Short mmCIF file of C-alpha atoms in Angstrom, two decimals:
data_model
loop_
_atom_site.label_atom_id
_atom_site.label_comp_id
_atom_site.label_asym_id
_atom_site.label_seq_id
_atom_site.Cartn_x
_atom_site.Cartn_y
_atom_site.Cartn_z
CA MET T 1 22.57 104.03 155.74
CA LYS T 2 23.25 102.24 152.45
CA ALA T 3 24.56 105.42 150.83
CA ARG T 4 28.29 106.01 150.59
CA SER T 5 27.96 108.80 153.15
CA TYR T 6 25.64 109.20 156.09
CA GLN T 7 24.91 112.34 158.07
CA ILE T 8 23.56 112.34 161.62
CA ASP T 9 21.04 115.16 161.98
CA SER T 10 19.78 115.07 165.57
CA THR T 11 20.84 114.36 169.14
CA THR T 12 18.40 111.43 169.24
CA GLU T 13 19.93 109.88 166.14
CA TYR T 14 23.44 110.53 167.48
CA GLN T 15 22.66 108.68 170.71
CA ARG T 16 21.08 105.81 168.78
CA VAL T 17 24.09 105.39 166.49
CA LYS T 18 26.50 105.75 169.43
CA LYS T 19 24.65 102.96 171.26
CA THR T 20 24.77 100.73 168.17
CA VAL T 21 28.50 101.25 167.74
CA SER T 22 29.26 100.67 171.43
CA LYS T 23 27.76 97.18 171.25
CA LYS T 24 30.46 96.21 168.70
CA ASN T 25 28.20 93.48 167.29
CA GLN T 26 28.14 94.72 163.69
CA PRO T 27 30.62 93.86 160.93
CA GLY T 28 33.76 95.98 160.93
CA LYS T 29 32.77 97.70 157.69
CA VAL T 30 29.47 98.83 159.24
CA LEU T 31 31.15 99.99 162.46
CA ARG T 32 33.68 102.04 160.45
CA PHE T 33 30.85 103.59 158.43
CA LEU T 34 28.88 104.54 161.55
CA MET T 35 31.93 105.67 163.53
CA ASN T 36 32.96 108.11 160.83
CA ALA T 37 29.43 109.53 160.82
CA LEU T 38 29.69 109.96 164.60
CA GLU T 39 33.06 111.68 164.19
CA SER T 40 31.65 114.10 161.62
CA TYR T 41 28.76 114.95 163.94
CA ARG T 42 31.08 115.45 166.92
CA GLN T 43 33.63 117.48 165.00
CA ALA T 44 30.98 119.84 163.57
CA ARG T 45 29.75 120.56 167.11
CA LYS T 46 33.16 120.45 168.81
CA LEU T 47 32.09 117.55 171.02
CA GLY T 48 35.09 115.99 172.74
CA TRP T 49 38.64 116.18 171.39
CA SER T 50 38.19 115.81 167.62
CA ARG T 51 39.10 118.77 165.39
CA PRO T 52 39.26 119.01 161.56
CA TRP T 53 43.00 119.75 161.42
CA ASN T 54 43.61 116.47 163.27
CA LYS T 55 41.54 114.25 160.96
CA TYR T 56 41.43 115.26 157.29
CA ASP T 57 44.12 114.24 154.78
CA LEU T 58 46.24 112.63 157.48
CA THR T 59 47.03 109.32 159.11
CA VAL T 60 47.72 109.25 162.84
CA PHE T 61 50.01 106.26 163.40
CA GLN T 62 51.03 106.94 167.04
CA ALA T 63 49.12 108.50 169.92
CA PHE T 64 50.64 109.14 173.36
CA LYS T 65 49.46 110.55 176.66
CA LEU T 66 51.37 113.37 178.28
CA LYS T 67 51.85 113.24 182.05
CA ILE T 68 51.39 116.84 183.11
CA SER T 69 53.32 116.45 186.36
CA ASP T 70 56.19 114.48 184.75
CA ASP T 71 56.48 116.29 181.43
CA LYS T 72 57.04 119.83 182.68
CA ALA T 73 60.31 120.18 180.77
CA LEU T 74 58.51 119.44 177.50
CA LEU T 75 55.64 121.77 178.41
CA ASN T 76 58.14 124.50 179.26
CA GLN T 77 59.72 124.03 175.84
CA LEU T 78 56.29 124.35 174.29
CA ALA T 79 55.61 127.58 176.19
CA CYS T 80 58.91 128.99 174.92
CA VAL T 81 57.98 128.13 171.33
CA LEU T 82 54.58 129.77 171.73
CA GLU T 83 56.41 132.88 172.87
CA SER T 84 59.19 132.88 170.27
CA ASP T 85 57.62 131.50 167.10
CA VAL T 86 53.86 131.99 167.31
CA ALA T 87 52.90 135.65 167.01
CA MET T 88 49.65 135.45 168.92
CA PRO T 89 47.26 138.37 169.36
CA LEU T 90 46.48 139.28 172.96
CA SER T 91 43.21 137.31 173.14
CA ALA T 92 44.91 134.09 172.00
CA LYS T 93 47.96 134.62 174.21
CA SER T 94 45.81 135.25 177.29
CA PHE T 95 43.90 132.03 176.70
CA ALA T 96 47.07 130.02 176.00
CA ASP T 97 48.79 131.31 179.14
CA GLU T 98 45.73 130.63 181.29
CA LEU T 99 45.20 127.10 179.92
CA MET T 100 48.83 126.06 180.36
CA ALA T 101 48.84 127.37 183.94
CA ASP T 102 45.75 125.29 184.78
CA GLU T 103 47.68 122.16 185.76
CA LYS T 104 44.75 120.78 187.77
CA HIS T 105 42.61 120.35 184.67
CA LEU T 106 45.18 120.25 181.85
CA MET T 107 45.35 117.17 179.62
CA GLY T 108 47.89 116.53 176.89
CA PHE T 109 48.57 114.17 174.00
CA LEU T 110 51.05 113.67 171.17
CA PHE T 111 49.65 112.56 167.81
CA VAL T 112 52.26 111.47 165.26
CA HIS T 113 51.08 111.63 161.67
CA ASP T 114 51.60 111.65 157.94
CA TYR T 115 49.80 114.55 156.25
CA ARG T 116 49.25 115.37 152.59
CA GLN T 117 48.57 118.95 151.55
CA ASP T 118 48.27 120.06 147.92
CA GLY T 119 50.17 116.98 146.80
CA GLN T 120 53.04 117.45 149.30
CA LEU T 121 53.55 114.79 151.95
CA TYR T 122 54.65 115.82 155.44
CA GLU T 123 55.43 113.79 158.54
CA GLY T 124 54.91 115.43 161.87
CA VAL T 125 53.57 115.49 165.38
CA THR T 126 50.84 117.43 167.14
CA VAL T 127 51.28 118.56 170.73
CA SER T 128 47.66 118.78 171.83
CA LEU T 129 46.74 120.39 175.15
CA GLY T 130 43.25 120.89 176.50
CA ARG T 131 40.74 120.62 179.30
CA VAL T 132 37.07 119.84 179.76
CA ASN T 133 34.69 122.72 179.18
CA ASP T 134 31.08 122.14 180.29
CA LYS T 135 31.39 118.33 180.34
CA ARG T 136 31.02 117.58 176.61
CA PHE T 137 33.39 120.16 175.13
CA ARG T 138 37.10 120.95 175.24
CA ASP T 139 39.33 123.99 175.27
CA ARG T 140 42.33 123.31 173.00
CA ILE T 141 45.79 124.40 171.96
CA ASP T 142 47.47 122.45 169.16
CA LEU T 143 51.01 123.01 167.91
CA ILE T 144 51.90 120.89 164.88
CA PHE T 145 55.56 120.38 163.96
CA GLU T 146 56.19 119.07 160.44
CA SER T 147 58.87 118.01 157.98
CA PRO T 148 58.28 117.65 154.21
CA VAL T 149 58.95 114.28 152.57
CA CYS T 150 60.49 113.81 149.13
CA ASP T 151 61.44 110.51 147.47
CA GLY T 152 60.93 108.61 150.70
CA ARG T 153 63.16 110.88 152.79
CA SER T 154 62.10 113.38 155.40
CA LEU T 155 63.86 116.66 154.66
CA GLY T 156 63.86 118.39 158.05
CA PHE T 157 61.73 120.52 160.33
CA CYS T 158 60.15 123.28 158.24
CA ARG T 159 57.03 124.67 159.88
CA ILE T 160 54.69 124.97 162.84
CA ARG T 161 50.93 125.06 162.48
CA ALA T 162 49.21 126.54 165.54
CA TYR T 163 45.54 126.40 166.52
CA ILE T 164 44.30 128.30 169.59
CA ASP T 165 40.79 127.02 170.19
CA PRO T 166 38.91 127.75 173.43
CA TYR T 167 35.40 126.36 173.21
CA MET T 168 33.07 129.18 172.17
CA GLY T 169 30.43 127.18 170.37
CA ALA T 170 30.74 125.48 166.99
CA LYS T 171 32.93 128.20 165.49
CA GLU T 172 36.29 128.48 163.80
CA PRO T 173 39.29 128.51 166.18
CA LEU T 174 39.91 131.77 167.99
CA TRP T 175 43.17 132.01 166.06
CA SER T 176 45.40 129.92 163.79
CA TYR T 177 48.84 130.53 162.32
CA ILE T 178 51.60 128.93 160.25
CA ALA T 179 55.22 129.73 161.07
CA SER T 180 57.69 128.65 158.39
CA GLU T 181 60.43 131.26 158.36
CA HIS T 182 63.15 132.07 160.87
CA LEU T 183 62.13 129.22 163.17
CA SER T 184 63.81 129.52 166.54
CA THR T 185 66.42 127.29 168.10
CA GLN T 186 63.81 126.41 170.75
CA ALA T 187 61.40 125.21 168.06
CA CYS T 188 64.08 123.07 166.40
CA GLN T 189 65.03 121.55 169.74
CA LEU T 190 61.41 120.76 170.56
CA PHE T 191 60.93 119.09 167.17
CA GLU T 192 63.95 116.91 167.94
CA GLU T 193 62.60 116.07 171.40
CA LEU T 194 59.23 115.09 169.96
CA SER T 195 60.99 112.92 167.39
CA ARG T 196 62.88 111.22 170.22
CA CYS T 197 59.59 110.64 172.09
CA SER T 198 58.11 108.97 169.02
CA TRP T 199 60.85 106.31 169.10
CA SER T 200 61.36 105.89 172.85
CA TRP T 201 57.69 105.99 173.87
CA ALA T 202 56.81 103.40 171.24
CA GLU T 203 58.20 100.84 173.68
CA GLN T 204 56.45 102.30 176.77
CA ALA T 205 52.92 100.87 176.92
CA GLU T 206 51.91 103.23 179.72
CA ARG T 207 52.46 106.16 177.35
CA HIS T 208 50.17 104.85 174.62
CA TRP T 209 46.73 106.35 174.12
CA SER T 210 44.26 103.95 172.61
CA HIS T 211 40.53 103.37 172.50
CA TRP T 212 38.67 100.59 170.73
CA THR T 213 36.82 103.16 168.60
CA ALA T 214 40.09 104.18 166.90
CA GLU T 215 40.03 100.85 165.05
CA TYR T 216 37.02 102.14 163.13
CA ILE T 217 38.08 105.75 162.51
CA ASP T 218 39.68 106.38 159.12
CA TYR T 219 42.46 108.68 160.24
CA PHE T 220 43.88 106.27 162.86
CA ALA T 221 45.96 103.72 160.95
CA ALA T 222 49.44 102.38 160.30
CA ARG T 223 51.70 104.35 157.97
CA LYS T 224 50.66 103.69 154.41
CA GLN T 225 54.22 103.78 153.09
CA PRO T 226 57.35 103.43 155.28
CA LEU T 227 60.03 106.05 154.63
CA GLU T 228 63.62 105.35 153.80
CA MET T 229 64.62 108.10 156.25
CA SER T 230 62.21 109.32 158.92
CA TYR T 231 62.22 111.42 162.07
CA PHE T 232 59.35 109.36 163.48
CA TYR T 233 58.95 105.77 164.57
CA GLN T 234 58.85 102.95 162.06
CA LYS T 235 58.43 99.50 163.51
CA ASP T 236 61.15 97.06 162.47
CA LEU T 237 63.03 99.84 160.63
CA PRO T 238 65.40 101.31 163.23
CA GLU T 239 67.95 101.98 160.48
CA SER T 240 65.54 104.53 158.96
CA ARG T 241 65.75 106.80 161.99
CA ILE T 242 67.21 110.25 161.33
CA GLN T 243 69.49 111.10 164.22
CA ASN T 244 68.98 114.48 165.88
CA SER T 245 71.76 116.71 167.19
CA ALA T 246 71.59 115.27 170.72
CA ASP T 247 71.95 111.73 169.36
CA ARG T 248 74.91 112.73 167.21
CA ALA T 249 76.59 114.47 170.14
CA ALA T 250 76.25 111.33 172.23
#
């Protein structure tokens, strides 16, 4: 474990490392090292919620719980965007429709992030819906709404990344897609609503998702560099908030 990277190769080793981490009696540096090895093991096998598009080259600086019974308006908006902007094949659409109708088992989260791709910085938010599949695994739909950043200013909603990922073993998602042209009015409105949630839910403790393990996972962290103008929450910088159309109308 003294190497810069450490790979867990067996279920026995995974359980041993998990037990060590859960005791929280090691230095923070060691816990971070072990936790990231656990995350790599889990992600490669699709254990739990972790997926590669939610962890590499990004920083998640807010995480919220959706309330399926209370957030139906937001979920309805999401369903409209899936229909209007995400050109799913039949297999993906059938799964997405079935998952979103399964209110008894449906879980949902918002993950607000900074993301760097090929040198370009984006800020954005993932709407992540899922349910338990065979205890240790999850069926997933992720829609990621993003705005590019230039010179410290967020430039405006520009794309949706979609991942339709029912659990079918440790495979690539059933289907993925990037929509960046002719984005619908519904998609723009949902981006604005998610931006509003980032600011308003920051003050609602019951909305926050947190777990002690996040302290030791690399991609959960505060924003590395505050923006001069941002669609998403910046503590102590309310003047940086970009107002959406509903705010301006009010």
